[in-house]
CSV table of N, CA and C in Angstrom, one decimal:
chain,number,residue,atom,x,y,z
A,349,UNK,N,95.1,103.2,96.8
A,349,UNK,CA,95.2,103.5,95.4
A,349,UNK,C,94.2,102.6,94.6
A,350,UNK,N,93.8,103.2,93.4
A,350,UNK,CA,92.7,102.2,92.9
A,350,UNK,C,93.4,101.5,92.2
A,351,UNK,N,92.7,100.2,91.7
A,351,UNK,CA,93.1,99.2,90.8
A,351,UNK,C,93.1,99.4,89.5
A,352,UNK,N,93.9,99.4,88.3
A,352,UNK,CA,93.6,99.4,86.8
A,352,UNK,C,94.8,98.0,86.3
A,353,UNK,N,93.9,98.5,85.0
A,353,UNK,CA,94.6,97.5,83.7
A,353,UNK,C,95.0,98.0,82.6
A,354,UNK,N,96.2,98.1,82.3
A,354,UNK,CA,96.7,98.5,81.2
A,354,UNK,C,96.5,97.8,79.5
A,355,UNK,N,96.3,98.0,79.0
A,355,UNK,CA,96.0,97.7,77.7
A,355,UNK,C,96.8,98.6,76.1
A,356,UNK,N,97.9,98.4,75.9
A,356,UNK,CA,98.6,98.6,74.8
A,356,UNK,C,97.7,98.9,73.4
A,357,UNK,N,97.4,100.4,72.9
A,357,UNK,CA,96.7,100.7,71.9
A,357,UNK,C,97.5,100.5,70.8
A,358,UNK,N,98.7,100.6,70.7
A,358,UNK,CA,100.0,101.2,70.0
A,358,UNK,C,99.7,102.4,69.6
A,359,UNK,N,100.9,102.9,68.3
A,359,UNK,CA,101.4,103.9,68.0
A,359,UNK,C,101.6,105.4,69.7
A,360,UNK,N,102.2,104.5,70.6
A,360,UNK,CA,102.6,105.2,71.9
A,360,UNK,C,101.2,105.2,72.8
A,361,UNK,N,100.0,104.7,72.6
A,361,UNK,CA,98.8,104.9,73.5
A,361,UNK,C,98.6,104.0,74.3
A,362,UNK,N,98.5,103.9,75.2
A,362,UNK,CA,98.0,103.0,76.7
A,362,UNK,C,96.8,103.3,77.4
A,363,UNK,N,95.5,102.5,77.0
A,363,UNK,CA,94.3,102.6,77.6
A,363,UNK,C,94.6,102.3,78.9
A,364,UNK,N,94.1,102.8,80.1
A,364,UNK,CA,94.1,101.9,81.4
A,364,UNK,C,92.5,101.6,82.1
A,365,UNK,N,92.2,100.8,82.6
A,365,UNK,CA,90.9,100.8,82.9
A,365,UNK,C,90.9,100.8,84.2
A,366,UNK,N,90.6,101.6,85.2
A,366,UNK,CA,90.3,102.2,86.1
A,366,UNK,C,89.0,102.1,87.4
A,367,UNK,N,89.3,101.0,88.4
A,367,UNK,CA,88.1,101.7,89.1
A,367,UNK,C,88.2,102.4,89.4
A,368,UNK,N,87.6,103.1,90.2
A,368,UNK,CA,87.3,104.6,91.2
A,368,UNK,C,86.2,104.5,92.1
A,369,UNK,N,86.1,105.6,92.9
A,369,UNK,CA,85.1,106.2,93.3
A,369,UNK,C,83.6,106.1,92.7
A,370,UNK,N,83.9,106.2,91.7
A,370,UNK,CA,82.6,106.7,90.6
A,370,UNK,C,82.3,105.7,89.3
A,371,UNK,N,82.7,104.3,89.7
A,371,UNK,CA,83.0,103.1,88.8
A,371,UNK,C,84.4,103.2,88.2
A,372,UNK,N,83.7,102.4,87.2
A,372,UNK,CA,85.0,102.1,86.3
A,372,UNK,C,85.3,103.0,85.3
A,373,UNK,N,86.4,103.7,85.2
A,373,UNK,CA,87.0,104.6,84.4
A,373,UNK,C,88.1,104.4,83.2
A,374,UNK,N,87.7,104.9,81.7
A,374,UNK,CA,88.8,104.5,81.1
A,374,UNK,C,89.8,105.8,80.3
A,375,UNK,N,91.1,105.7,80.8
A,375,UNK,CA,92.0,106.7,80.4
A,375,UNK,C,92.5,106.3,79.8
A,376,UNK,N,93.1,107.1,78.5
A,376,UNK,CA,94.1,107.1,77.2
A,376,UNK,C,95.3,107.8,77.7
A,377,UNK,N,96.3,107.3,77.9
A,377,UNK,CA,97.6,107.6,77.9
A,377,UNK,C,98.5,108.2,76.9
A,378,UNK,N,99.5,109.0,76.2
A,378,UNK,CA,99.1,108.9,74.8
A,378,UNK,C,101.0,109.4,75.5
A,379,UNK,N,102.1,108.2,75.1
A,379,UNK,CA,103.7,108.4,76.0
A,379,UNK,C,104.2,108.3,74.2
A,380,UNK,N,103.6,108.9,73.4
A,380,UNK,CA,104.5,108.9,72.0
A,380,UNK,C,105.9,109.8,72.1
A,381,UNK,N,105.9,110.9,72.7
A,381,UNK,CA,107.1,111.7,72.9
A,381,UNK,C,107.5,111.6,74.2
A,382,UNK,N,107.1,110.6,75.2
A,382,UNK,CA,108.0,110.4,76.1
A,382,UNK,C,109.3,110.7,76.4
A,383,UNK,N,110.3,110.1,75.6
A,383,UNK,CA,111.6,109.9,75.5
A,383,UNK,C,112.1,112.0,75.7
A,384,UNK,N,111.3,112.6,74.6
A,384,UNK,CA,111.7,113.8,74.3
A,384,UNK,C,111.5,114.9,75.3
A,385,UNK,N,110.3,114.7,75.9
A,385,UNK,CA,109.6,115.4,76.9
A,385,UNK,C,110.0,115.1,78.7
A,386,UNK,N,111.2,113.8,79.0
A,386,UNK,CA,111.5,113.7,80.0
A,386,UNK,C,113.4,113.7,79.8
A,387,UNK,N,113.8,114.4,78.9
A,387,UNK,CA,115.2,114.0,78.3
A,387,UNK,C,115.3,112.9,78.7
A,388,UNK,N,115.1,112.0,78.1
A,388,UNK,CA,115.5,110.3,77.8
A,388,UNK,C,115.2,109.7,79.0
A,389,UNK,N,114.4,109.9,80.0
A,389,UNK,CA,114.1,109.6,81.5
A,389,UNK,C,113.0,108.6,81.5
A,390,UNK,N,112.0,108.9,80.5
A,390,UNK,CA,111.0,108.1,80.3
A,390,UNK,C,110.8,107.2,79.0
A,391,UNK,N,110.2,106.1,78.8
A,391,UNK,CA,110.0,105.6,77.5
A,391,UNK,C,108.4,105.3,77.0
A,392,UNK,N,108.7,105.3,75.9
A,392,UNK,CA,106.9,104.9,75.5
A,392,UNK,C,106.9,103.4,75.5
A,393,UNK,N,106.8,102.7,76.5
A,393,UNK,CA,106.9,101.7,77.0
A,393,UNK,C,105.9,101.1,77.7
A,394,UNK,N,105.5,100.1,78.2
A,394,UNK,CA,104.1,99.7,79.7
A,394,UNK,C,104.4,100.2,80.7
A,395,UNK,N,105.9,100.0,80.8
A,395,UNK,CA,106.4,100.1,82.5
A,395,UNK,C,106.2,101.6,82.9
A,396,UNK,N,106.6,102.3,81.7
A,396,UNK,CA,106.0,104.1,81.6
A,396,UNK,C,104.8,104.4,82.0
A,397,UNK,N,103.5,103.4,81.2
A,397,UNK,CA,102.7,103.5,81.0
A,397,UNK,C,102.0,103.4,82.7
A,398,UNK,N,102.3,102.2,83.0
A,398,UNK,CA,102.4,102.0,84.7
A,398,UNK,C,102.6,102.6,86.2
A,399,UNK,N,104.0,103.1,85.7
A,399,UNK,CA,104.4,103.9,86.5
A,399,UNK,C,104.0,105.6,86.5
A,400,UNK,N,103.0,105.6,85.2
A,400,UNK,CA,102.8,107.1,85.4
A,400,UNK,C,100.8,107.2,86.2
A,401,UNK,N,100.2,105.7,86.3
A,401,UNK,CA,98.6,105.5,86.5
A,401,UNK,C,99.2,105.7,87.7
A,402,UNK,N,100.1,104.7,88.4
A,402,UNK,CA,100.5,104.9,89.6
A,402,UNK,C,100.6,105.8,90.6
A,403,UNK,N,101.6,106.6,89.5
A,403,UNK,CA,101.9,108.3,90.3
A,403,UNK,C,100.5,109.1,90.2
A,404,UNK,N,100.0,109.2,88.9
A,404,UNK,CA,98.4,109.5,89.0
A,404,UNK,C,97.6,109.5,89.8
A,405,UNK,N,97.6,108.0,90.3
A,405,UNK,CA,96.6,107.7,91.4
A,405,UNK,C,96.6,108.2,92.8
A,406,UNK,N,98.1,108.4,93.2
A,406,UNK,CA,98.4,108.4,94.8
A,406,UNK,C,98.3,110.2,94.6
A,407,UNK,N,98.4,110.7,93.2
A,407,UNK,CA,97.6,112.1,93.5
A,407,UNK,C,96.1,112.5,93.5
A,408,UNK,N,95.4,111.6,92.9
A,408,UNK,CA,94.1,112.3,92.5
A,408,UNK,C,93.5,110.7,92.2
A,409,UNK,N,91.5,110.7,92.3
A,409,UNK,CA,90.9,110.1,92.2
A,409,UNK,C,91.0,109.2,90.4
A,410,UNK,N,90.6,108.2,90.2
A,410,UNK,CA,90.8,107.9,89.0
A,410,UNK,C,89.2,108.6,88.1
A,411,UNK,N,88.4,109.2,89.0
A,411,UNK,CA,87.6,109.6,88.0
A,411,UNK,C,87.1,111.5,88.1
A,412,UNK,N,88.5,111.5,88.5
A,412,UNK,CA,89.2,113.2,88.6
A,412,UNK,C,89.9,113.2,87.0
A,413,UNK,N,90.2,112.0,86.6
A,413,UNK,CA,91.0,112.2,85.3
A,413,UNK,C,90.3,111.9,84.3
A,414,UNK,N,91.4,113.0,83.1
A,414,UNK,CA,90.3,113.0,81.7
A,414,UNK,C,90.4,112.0,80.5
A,415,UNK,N,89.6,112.3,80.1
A,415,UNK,CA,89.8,110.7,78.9
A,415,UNK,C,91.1,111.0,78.5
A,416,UNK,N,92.1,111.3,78.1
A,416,UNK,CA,92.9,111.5,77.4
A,416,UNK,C,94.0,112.0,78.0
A,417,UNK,N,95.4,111.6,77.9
A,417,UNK,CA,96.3,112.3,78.7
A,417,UNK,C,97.6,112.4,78.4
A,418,UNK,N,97.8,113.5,77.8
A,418,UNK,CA,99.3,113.1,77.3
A,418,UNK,C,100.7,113.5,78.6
A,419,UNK,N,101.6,113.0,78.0
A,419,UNK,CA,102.6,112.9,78.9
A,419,UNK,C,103.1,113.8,79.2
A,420,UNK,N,103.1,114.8,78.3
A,420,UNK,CA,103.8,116.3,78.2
A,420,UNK,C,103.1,117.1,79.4
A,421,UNK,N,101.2,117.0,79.4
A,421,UNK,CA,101.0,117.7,80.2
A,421,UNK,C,101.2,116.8,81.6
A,422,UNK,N,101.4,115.5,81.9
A,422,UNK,CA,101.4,115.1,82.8
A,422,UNK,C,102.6,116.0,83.7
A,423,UNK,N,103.5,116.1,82.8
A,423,UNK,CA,104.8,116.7,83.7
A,423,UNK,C,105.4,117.8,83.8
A,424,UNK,N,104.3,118.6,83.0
A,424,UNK,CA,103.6,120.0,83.5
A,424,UNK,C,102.7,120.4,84.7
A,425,UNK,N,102.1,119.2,84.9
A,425,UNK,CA,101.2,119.3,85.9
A,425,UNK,C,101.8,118.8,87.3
A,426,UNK,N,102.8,118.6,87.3
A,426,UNK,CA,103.5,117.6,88.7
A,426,UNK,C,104.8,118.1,88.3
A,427,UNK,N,105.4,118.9,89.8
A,427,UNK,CA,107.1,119.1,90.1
A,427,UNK,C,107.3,117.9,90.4
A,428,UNK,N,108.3,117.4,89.2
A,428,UNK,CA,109.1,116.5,89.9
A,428,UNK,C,108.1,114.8,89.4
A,429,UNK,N,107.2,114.7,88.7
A,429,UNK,CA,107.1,113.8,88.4
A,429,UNK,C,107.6,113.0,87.3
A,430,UNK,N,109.3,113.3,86.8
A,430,UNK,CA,109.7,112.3,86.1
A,430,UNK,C,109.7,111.3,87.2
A,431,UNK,N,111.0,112.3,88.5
A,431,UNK,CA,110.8,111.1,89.2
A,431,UNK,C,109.7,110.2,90.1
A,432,UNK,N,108.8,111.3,90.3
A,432,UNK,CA,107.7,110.2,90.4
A,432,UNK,C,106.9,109.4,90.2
A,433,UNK,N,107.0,109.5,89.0
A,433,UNK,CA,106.9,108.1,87.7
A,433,UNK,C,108.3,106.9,87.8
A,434,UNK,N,109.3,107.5,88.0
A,434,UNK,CA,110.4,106.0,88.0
A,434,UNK,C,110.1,105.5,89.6
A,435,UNK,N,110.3,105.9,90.0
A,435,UNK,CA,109.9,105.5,91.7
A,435,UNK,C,108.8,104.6,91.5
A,436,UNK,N,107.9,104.5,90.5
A,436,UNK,CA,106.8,103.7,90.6
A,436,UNK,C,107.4,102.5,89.8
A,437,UNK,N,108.4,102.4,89.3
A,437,UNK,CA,108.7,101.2,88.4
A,437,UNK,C,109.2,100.2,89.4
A,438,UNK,N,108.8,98.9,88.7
A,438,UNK,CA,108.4,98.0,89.5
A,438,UNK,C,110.3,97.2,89.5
């Protein structure tokens, strides 16, 4: 899995900075409606923020991902990745 750093934008945004494959990559995380979009499973939190680069990673390259990512589509895009996001909390 690649290595990142999280960085807290507020108003619910989490930069993470990313190496990869292809350097260093930076993704916007954007968990403002978390809480709404996982029925109360997720929070707009770091640990969220964390556990979702995580699950990210172990699917896809970090420079497969787009600047920007909200949570809604994250878990549209993955069966089953609420839980695959809590499984990543530390």
């Amino acid at each position: 899995m690649d290595k990142f750093e999280i960085v807290a934008q507020g108003n619910g945004e989490y930069e993470a900075r990313v190496g990869s494959l292809d350097g260093a990559t930076a993704v916007t995380l954007v968990l403002v409606d978390a809480e709404d979009v996982s029925n109360g499973q997720l929070a707009d939190d770091e640990q969220t923020a964390h556990g979702v680069f995580r699950f990210l990673l172990t699917h896809q390259d970090a420079s497969d991902l787009p600047g920007r990512l909200e949570i809604g589509d994250v878990l549209a895009a993955y069966p089953g990745a609420i839980d695959g996001i809590r499984a990543q909390f530390e």
